[in-house]
Coordinates of C-alpha atoms and ligand atoms in Angstrom, one line a residue:
X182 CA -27.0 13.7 -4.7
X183 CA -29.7 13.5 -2.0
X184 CA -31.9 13.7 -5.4
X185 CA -31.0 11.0 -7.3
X186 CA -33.8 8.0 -7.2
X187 CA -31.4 5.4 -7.0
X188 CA -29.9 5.7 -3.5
X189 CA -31.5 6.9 -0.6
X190 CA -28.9 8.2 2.1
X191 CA -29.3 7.0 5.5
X192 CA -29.8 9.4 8.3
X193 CA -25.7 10.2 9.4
X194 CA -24.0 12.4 11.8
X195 CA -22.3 15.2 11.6
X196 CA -19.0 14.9 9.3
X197 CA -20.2 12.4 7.2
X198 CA -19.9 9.8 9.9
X199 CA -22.5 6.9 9.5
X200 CA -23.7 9.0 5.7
X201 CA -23.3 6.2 3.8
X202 CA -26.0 4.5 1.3
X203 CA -28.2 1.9 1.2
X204 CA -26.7 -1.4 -0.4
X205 CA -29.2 -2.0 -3.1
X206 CA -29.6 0.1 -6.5
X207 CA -32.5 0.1 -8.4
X208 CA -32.3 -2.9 -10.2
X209 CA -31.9 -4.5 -6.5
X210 CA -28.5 -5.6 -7.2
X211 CA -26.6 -5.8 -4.0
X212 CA -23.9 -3.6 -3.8
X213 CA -21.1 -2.9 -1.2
X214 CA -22.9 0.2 0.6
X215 CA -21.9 2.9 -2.0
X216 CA -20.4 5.8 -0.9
X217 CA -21.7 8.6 -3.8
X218 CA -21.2 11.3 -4.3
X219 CA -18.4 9.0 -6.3
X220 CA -21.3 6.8 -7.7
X221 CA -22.5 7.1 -11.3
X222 CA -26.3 7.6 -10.4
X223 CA -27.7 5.1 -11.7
X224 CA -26.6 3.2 -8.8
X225 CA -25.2 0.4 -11.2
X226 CA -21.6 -0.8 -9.9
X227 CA -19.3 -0.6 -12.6
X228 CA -15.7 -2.3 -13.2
X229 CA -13.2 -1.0 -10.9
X230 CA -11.4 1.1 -13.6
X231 CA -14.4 2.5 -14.4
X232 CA -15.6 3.2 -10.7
X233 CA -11.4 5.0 -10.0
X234 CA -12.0 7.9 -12.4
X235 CA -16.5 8.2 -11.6
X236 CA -16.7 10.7 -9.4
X237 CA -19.7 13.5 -9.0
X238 CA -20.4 16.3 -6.9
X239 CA -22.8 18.5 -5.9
X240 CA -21.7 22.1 -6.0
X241 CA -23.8 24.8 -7.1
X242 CA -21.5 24.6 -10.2
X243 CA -21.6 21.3 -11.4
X244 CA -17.5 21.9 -11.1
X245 CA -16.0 18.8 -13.2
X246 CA -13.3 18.9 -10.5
X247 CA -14.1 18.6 -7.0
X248 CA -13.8 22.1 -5.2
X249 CA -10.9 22.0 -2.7
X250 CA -12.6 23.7 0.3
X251 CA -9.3 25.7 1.6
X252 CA -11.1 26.4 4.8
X253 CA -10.6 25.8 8.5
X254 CA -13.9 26.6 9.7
X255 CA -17.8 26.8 8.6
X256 CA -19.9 29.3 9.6
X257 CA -22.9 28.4 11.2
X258 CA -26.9 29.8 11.2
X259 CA -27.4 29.6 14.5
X260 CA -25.6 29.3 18.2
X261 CA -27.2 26.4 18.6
X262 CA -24.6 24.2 17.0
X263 CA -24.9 21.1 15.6
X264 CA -27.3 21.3 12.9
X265 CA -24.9 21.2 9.7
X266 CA -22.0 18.7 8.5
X267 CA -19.2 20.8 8.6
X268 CA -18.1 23.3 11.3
X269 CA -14.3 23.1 11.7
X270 CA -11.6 21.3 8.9
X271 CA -9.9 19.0 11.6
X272 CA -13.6 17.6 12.1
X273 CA -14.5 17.1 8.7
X274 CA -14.0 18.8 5.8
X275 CA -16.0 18.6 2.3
X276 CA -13.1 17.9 0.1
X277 CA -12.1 15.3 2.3
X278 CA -15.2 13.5 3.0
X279 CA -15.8 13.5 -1.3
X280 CA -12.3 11.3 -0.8
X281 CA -13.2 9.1 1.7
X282 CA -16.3 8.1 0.0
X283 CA -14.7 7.6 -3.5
X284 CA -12.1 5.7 -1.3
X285 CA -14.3 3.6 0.9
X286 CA -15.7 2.4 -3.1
X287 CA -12.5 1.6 -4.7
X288 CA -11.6 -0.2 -1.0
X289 CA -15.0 -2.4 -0.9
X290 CA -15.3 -0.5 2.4
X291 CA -18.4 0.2 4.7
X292 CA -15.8 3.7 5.6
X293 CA -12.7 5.2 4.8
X294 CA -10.7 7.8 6.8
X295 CA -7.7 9.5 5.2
X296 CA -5.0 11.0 7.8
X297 CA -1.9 13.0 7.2
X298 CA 0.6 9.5 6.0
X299 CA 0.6 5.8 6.3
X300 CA 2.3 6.2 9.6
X301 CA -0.6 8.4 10.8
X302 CA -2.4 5.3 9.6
X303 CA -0.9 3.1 12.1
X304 CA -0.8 5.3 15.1
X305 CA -4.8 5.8 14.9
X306 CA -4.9 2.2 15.0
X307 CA -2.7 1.7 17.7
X308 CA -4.7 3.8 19.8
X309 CA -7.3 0.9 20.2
X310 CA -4.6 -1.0 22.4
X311 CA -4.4 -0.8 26.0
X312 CA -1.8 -1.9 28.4
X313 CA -1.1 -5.8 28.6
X314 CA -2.6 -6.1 25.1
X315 CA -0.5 -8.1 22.8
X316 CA 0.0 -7.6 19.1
X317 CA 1.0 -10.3 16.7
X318 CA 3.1 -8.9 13.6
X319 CA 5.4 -10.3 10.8
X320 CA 9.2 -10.6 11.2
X321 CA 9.9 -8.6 7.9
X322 CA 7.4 -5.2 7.9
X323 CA 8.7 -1.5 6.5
X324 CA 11.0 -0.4 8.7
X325 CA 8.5 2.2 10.2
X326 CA 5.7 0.1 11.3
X327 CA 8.9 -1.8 13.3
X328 CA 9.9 1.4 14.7
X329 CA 6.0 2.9 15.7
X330 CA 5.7 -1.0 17.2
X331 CA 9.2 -1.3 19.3
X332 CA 8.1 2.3 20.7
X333 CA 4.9 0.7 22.0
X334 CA 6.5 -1.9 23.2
X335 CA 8.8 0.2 25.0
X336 CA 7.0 2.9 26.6
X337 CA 3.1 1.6 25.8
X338 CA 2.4 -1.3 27.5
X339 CA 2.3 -3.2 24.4
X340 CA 3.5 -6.9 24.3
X341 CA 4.4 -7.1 20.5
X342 CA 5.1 -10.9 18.9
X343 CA 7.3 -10.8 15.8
X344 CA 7.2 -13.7 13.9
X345 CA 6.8 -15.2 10.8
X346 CA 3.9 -14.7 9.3
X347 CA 4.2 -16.8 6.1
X348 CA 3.5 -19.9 8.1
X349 CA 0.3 -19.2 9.8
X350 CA 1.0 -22.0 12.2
X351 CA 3.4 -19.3 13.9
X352 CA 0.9 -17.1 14.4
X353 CA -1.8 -19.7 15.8
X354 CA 1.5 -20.4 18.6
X355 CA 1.8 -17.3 19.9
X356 CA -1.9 -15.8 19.7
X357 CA -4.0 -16.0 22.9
X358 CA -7.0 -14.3 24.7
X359 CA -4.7 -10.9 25.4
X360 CA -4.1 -11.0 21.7
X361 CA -6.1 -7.7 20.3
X362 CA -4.4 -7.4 17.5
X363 CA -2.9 -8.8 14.4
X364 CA -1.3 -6.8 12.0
X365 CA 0.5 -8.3 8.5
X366 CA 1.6 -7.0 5.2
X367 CA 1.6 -9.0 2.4
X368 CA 3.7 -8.8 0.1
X369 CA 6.1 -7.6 3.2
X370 CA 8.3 -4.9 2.1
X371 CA 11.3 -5.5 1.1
X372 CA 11.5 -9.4 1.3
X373 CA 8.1 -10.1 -0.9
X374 CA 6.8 -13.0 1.7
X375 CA 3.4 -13.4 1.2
X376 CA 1.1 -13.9 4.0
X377 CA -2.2 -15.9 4.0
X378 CA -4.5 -13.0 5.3
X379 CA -8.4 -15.6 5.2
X380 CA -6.2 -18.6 7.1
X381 CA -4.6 -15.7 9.9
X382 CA -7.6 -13.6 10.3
X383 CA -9.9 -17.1 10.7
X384 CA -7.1 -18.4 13.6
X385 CA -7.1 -15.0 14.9
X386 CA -10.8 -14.3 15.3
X387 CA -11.1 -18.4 16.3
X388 CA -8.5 -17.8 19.2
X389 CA -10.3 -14.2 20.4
X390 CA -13.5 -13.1 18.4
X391 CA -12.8 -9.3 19.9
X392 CA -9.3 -9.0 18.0
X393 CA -8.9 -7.0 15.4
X394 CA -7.0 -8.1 11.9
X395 CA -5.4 -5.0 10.1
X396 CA -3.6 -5.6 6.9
X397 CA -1.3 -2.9 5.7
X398 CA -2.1 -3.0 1.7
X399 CA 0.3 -0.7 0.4
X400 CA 2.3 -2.5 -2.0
X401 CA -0.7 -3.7 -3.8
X402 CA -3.3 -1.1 -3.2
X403 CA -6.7 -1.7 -3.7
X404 CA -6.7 -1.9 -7.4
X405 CA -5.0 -5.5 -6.8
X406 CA -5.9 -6.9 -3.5
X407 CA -9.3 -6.0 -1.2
X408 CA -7.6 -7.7 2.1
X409 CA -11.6 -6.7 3.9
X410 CA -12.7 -9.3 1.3
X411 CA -10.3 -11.7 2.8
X412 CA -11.4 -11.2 6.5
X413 CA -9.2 -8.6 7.3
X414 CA -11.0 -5.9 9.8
X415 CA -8.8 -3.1 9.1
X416 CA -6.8 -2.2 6.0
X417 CA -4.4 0.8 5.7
X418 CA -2.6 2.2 2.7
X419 CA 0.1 4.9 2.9
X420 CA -1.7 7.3 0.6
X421 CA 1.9 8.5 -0.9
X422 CA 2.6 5.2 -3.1
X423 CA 0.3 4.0 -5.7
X424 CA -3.1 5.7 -4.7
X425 CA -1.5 9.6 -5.1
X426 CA 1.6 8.0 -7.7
X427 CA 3.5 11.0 -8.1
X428 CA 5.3 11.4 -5.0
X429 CA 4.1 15.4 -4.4
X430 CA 2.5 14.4 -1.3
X431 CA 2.0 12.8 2.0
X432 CA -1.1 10.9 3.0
X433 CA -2.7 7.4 4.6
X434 CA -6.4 5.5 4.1
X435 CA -8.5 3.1 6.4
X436 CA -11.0 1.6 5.7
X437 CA -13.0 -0.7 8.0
X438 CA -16.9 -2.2 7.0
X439 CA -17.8 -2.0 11.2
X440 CA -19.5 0.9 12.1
X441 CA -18.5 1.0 15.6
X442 CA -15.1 0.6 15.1
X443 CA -15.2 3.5 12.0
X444 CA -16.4 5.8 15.1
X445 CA -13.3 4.4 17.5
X446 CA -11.2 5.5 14.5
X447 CA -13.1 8.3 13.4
X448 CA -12.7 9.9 17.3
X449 CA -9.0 9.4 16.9
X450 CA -8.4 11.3 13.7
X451 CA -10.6 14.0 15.5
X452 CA -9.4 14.1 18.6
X453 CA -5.2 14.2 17.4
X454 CA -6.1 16.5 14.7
X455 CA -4.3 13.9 11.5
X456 CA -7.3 14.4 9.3
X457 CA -5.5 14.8 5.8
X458 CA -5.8 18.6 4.7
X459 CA -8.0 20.1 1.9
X460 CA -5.6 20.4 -0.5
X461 CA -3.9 16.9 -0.1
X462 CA -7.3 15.2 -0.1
X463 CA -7.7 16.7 -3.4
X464 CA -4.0 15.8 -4.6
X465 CA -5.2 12.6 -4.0
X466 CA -9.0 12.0 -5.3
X467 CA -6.5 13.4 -8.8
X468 CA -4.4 10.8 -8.5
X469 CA -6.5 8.1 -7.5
X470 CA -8.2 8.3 -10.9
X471 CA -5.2 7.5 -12.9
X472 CA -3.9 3.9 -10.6
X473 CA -5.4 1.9 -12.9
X474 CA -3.3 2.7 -16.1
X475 CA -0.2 3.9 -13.9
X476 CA -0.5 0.2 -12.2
X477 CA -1.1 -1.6 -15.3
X478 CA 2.0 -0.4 -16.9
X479 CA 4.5 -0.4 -13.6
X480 CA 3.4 -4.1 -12.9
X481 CA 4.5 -5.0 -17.0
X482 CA 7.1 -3.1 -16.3
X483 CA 8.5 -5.0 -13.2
X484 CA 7.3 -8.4 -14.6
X485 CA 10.1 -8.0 -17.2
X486 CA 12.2 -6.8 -15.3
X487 CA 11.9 -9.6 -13.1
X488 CA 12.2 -12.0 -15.9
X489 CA 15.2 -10.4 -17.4
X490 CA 16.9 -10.3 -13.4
X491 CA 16.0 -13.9 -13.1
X492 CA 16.7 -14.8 -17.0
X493 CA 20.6 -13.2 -16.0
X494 CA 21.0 -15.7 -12.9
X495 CA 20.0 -13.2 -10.0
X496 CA 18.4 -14.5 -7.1
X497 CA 14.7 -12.1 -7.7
X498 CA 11.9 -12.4 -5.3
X499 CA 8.5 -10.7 -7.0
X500 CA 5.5 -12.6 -6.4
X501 CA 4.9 -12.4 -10.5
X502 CA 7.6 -15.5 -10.8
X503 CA 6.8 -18.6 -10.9
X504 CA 10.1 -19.2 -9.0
X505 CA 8.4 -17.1 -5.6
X506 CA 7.8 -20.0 -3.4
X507 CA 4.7 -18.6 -2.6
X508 CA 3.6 -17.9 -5.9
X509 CA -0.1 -19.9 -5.7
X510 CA -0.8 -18.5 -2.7
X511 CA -0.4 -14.9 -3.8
X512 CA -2.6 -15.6 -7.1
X513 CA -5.3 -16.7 -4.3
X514 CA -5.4 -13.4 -3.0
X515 CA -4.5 -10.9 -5.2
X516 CA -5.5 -9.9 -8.7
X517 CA -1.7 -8.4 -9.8
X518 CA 1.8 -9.0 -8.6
X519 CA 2.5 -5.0 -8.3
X520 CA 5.3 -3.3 -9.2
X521 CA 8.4 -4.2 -6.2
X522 CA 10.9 -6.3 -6.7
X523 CA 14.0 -7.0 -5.0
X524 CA 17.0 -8.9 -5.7
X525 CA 20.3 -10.1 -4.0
X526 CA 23.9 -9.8 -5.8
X527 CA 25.7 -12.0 -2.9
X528 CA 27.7 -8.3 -1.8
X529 CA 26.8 -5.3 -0.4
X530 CA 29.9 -3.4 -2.3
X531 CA 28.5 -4.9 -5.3
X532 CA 24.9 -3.3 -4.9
X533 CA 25.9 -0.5 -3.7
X534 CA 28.1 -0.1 -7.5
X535 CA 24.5 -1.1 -9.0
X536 CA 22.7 1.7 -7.4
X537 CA 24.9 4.3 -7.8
X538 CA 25.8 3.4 -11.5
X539 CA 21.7 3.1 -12.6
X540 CA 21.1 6.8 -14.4
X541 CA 17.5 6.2 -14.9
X542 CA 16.4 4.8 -12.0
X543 CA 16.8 7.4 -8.7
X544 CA 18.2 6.4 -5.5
X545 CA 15.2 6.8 -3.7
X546 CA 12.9 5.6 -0.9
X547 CA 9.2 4.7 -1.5
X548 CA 7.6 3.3 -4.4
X549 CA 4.6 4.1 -6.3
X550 CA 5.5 6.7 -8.3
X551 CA 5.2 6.8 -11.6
X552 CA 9.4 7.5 -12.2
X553 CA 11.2 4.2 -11.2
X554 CA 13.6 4.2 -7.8
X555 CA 16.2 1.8 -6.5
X556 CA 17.3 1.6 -3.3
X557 CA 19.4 -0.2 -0.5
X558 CA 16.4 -0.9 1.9
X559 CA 18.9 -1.9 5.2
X560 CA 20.5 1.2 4.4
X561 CA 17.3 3.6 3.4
X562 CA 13.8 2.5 4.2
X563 CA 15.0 -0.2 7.0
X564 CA 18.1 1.7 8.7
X565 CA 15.1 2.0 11.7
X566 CA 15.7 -1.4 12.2
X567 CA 19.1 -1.8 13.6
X568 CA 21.6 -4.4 12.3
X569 CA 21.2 -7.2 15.0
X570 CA 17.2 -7.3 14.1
X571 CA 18.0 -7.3 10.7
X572 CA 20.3 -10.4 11.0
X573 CA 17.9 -12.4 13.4
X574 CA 15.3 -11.9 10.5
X575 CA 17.5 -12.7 7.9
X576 CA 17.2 -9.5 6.3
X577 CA 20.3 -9.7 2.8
X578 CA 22.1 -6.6 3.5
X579 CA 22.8 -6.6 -0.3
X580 CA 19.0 -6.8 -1.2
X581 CA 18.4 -4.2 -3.8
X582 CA 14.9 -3.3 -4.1
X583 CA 13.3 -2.1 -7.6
X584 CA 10.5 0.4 -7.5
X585 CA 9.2 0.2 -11.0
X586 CA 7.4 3.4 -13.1
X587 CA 6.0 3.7 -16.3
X588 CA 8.9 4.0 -18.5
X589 CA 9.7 2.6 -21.4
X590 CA 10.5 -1.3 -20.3
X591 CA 13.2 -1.2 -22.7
X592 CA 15.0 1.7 -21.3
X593 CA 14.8 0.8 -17.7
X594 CA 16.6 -2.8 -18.7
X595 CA 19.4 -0.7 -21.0
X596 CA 19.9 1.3 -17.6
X597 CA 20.0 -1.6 -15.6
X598 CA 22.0 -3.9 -17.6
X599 CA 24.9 -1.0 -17.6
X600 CA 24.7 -0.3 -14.0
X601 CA 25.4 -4.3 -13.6
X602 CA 28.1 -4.1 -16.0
X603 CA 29.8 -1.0 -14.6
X604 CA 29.4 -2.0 -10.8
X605 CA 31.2 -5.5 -12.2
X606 CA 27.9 -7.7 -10.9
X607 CA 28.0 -9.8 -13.9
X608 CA 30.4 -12.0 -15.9
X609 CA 30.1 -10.8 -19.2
X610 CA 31.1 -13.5 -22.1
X611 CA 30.4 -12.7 -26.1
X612 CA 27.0 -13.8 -26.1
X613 CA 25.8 -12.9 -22.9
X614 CA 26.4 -11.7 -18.8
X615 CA 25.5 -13.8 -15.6
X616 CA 25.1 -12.7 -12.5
X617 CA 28.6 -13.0 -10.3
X618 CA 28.5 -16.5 -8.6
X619 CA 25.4 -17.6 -10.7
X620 CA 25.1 -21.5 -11.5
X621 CA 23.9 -20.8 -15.3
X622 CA 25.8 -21.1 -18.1
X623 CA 26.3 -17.7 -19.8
X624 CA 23.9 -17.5 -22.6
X625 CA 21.3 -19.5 -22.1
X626 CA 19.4 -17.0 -20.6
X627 CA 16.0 -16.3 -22.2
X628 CA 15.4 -13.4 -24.2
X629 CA 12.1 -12.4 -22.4
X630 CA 14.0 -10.1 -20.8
X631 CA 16.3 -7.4 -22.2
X632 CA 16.3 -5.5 -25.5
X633 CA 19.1 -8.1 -26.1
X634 CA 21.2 -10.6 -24.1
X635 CA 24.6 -8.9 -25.8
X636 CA 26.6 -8.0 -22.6
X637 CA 26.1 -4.1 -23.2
X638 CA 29.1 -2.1 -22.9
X639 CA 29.3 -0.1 -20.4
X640 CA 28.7 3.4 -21.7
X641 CA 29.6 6.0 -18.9
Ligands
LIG897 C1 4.4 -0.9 3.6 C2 4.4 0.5 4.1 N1 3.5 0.8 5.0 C3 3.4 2.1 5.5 C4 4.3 3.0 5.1 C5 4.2 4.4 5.8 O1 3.7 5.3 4.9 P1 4.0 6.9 4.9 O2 5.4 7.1 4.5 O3 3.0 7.5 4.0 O4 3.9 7.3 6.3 C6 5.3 2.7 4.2 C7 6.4 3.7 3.8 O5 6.6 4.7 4.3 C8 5.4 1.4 3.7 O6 6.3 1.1 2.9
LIG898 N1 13.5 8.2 6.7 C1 12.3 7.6 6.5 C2 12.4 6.5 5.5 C3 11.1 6.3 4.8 S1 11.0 4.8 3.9 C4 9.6 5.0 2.9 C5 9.0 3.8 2.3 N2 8.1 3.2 3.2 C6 9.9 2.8 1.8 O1 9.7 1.6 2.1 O2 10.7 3.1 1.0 C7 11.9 7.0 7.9 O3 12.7 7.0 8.8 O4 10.7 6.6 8.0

């Protein structure tokens, strides 16, 4: 690549750190610095379906498929050390630098860094709090990033304000000079609030210019939402949802446009040895190049869904309603609503019937993947956070939430409708069902949503 015309490669470090390229092409266009080898070499920035699946290499090949260098350590020419990229895998690795580039592109990012999960994610970041620093966080956030918080709260040092982050006026209470970091997800998982990452991140960086605003972008991903482009600092995306989409592997992305604080993370990765491994980093780059048509069909997918949820008098919070109170506000941000829903049934017996009755959709935690999951979050992906918590955040411990794949839309409503049918969550009449305790009058709902608003029999 150090060939083509079009980009000339600034002088880097060792491991790709600081090797990224010069912000114009050749036409002068001014692009977000462009980390090839991922770059079409004409330099031109292309539509971000189009830039997912570009990628290029260099070796001595021309190998369609980016080698997955299966090695632990480079041999070097001389003692003197130092003179050439790579010399051990937990330092840097080909395969995985050829990700973090293509990454850093699809993430609008000066640099990304992929470690071993999302949660890796997080605890690099946390390592650029000290003592006495305070943290300012959502009251709904997966139940891990509550767990990795409380523990730093606990044994760190770490003063950590939860509150609720869908009224930024919360956050502009409790922030202050100590405040060094603010940390939101938006939509939060499993509620759907959305949070207004430009309004935070300008109170934030008003309140202390040194603190740092991380957003944690996995229910969206990057094909949908750029929070860096919103003021964010930090973004972080649990590598095993939508970027990989197949749930066969583990793995996390950050991505920062600061140089210095790249290196801060960078020393991290390095120093605690999370640096995602050869092989995963290649999973990965594979299924990177497919989010755009696995997204555009899950987030169809869950839109009808939704609709035919809502259309059957369940209370559904996806941000692709018009119903979601924050509905205008999510449209400011984000390109896409995504592909997780949740809804409430009014009992947890109830939902728990639904779950275990849906044949087609797996009892599951995560989302992402390309096959669609339903789970109990208080009881699966939230059980971390214990019951009290839940209650003082008002978490429904009937919320079921919907990860939706690319299956046939028809299908997954056919499954659904019988679960709710056979778990007795609807009131079925002869020319329609309503949700238990609904308002509407049974048949009026719309038909945007099921094959049919017949109540289906049940037939298991
Ligand atoms: C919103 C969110 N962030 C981060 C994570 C952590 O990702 P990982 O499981 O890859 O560690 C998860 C789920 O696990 C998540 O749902
Ligand atoms: N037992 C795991 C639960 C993982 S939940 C995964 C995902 N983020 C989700 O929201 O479903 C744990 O304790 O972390």
């Amino acid at each position: 690549m150090s060939g083509s015309p079009a980009l000339e490669i600034s002088k880097g470090k060792p491991n790709g750190v600081g090797n990224v390229f010069t912000t114009k092409d050749i036409d002068g266009h001014d692009l977000p610095p462009s980390p090839a080898p991922s770059t079409p070499r004409n330099g031109r920035k292309y539509n971000l379906m189009t830039e997912l699946v570009y990628t290029e290499g260099n070796d001595q090949y021309n190998a369609s498929s980016v080698p997955i260098y299966q090695s632990a350590t480079f041999k070097q020419p001389s003692a003197s050390g130092g003179a050439q990229e790579y010399d051990y895998t937990r330092s840097g690795n080909p395969t995985r630098t050829h990700l973090e580039r293509h990454l850093a592109k699809i993430m609008n990012a000066n640099r990304a860094l992929v470690v071993s999960s999302g949660m890796g994610c997080l605890d690099v970041i946390t390592r650029l709090l000290r003592p006495g620093d305070e943290v300012v966080t959502g009251d709904d956030l997966y139940g891990g990033t509550n767990r990795l918080l409380k523990y730093l709260s606990t044994h760190g040092g770490i003063i950590v304000h939860h509150v609720d982050t869908t009224n930024p006026e919360s956050v502009r209470d409790v922030i202050n000079s100590k405040t060094t970091m603010v940390l939101l997800e938006t939509p939060t998982n499993p509620l759907i609030k959305i949070v207004d990452i430009p309004t935070i991140a300008s109170i934030a960086h008003q309140t202390n210019p040194s603190a740092v605003v991380a957003v944690d972008n996995t229910m969206l991903s990057p094909l949908l939402q750029n929070p860096l482009d919103l003021g964010a600092d930090i973004v972080y995306e649990s590598g095993t949802k939508y970027l990989s989409g197949h749930h066969d592997l583990m793995a996390g992305v950050i991505a920062v446009n600061e140089p210095a604080l790249s290196e801060r993370l960078y020393f991290t990765i390095n120093a605690s040895g999370c640096g995602l491994s050869p092989f995963d980093s290649w999973l990965l780059l594979r299924g990177v190049k497919t989010l755009g048509v696995r997204m555009e069909k899950q987030q169809a997918n869950a839109q009808r869904i939704a609709e035919f949820l809502e259309s059957h008098g369940f209370k559904v919070r996806y941000p692709g309603l018009k119903s979601h109170p924050q509905y205008d506000l999510h449209w400011s941000m984000a390109r896409g609503a995504g592909a997780v829903l949740s809804f409430e049934t009014g009992d947890i017996n109830v939902s728990e019937r639904i779950v275990e009755s849906a044949r087609l959709w797996a009892i599951s935690v995560s989302f992402g993947c390309v096959n669609s999951l339903i789970s109990m979050p208080c009881r699966m992906s939230h059980a971390s956070i214990d019951e009290k918590t839940r209650r003082e955040r008002q978490m429904p411990e009937d919320i079921i939430r919907l990860c939706v794949g690319i299956e046939d839309a028809e299908d997954l409503i056919d499954d659904l409708s019988r679960a709710l049918v056979q778990a007795g969550a609807v009131n079925i009449a002869p020319d329609g069902f309503t949700a238990l305790g609904s308002s509407q009058v049974v048949g009026e709902s719309s038909e945007s949503g099921a094959g049919s608003n017949a109540a289906p029999t049940p037939s298991e």
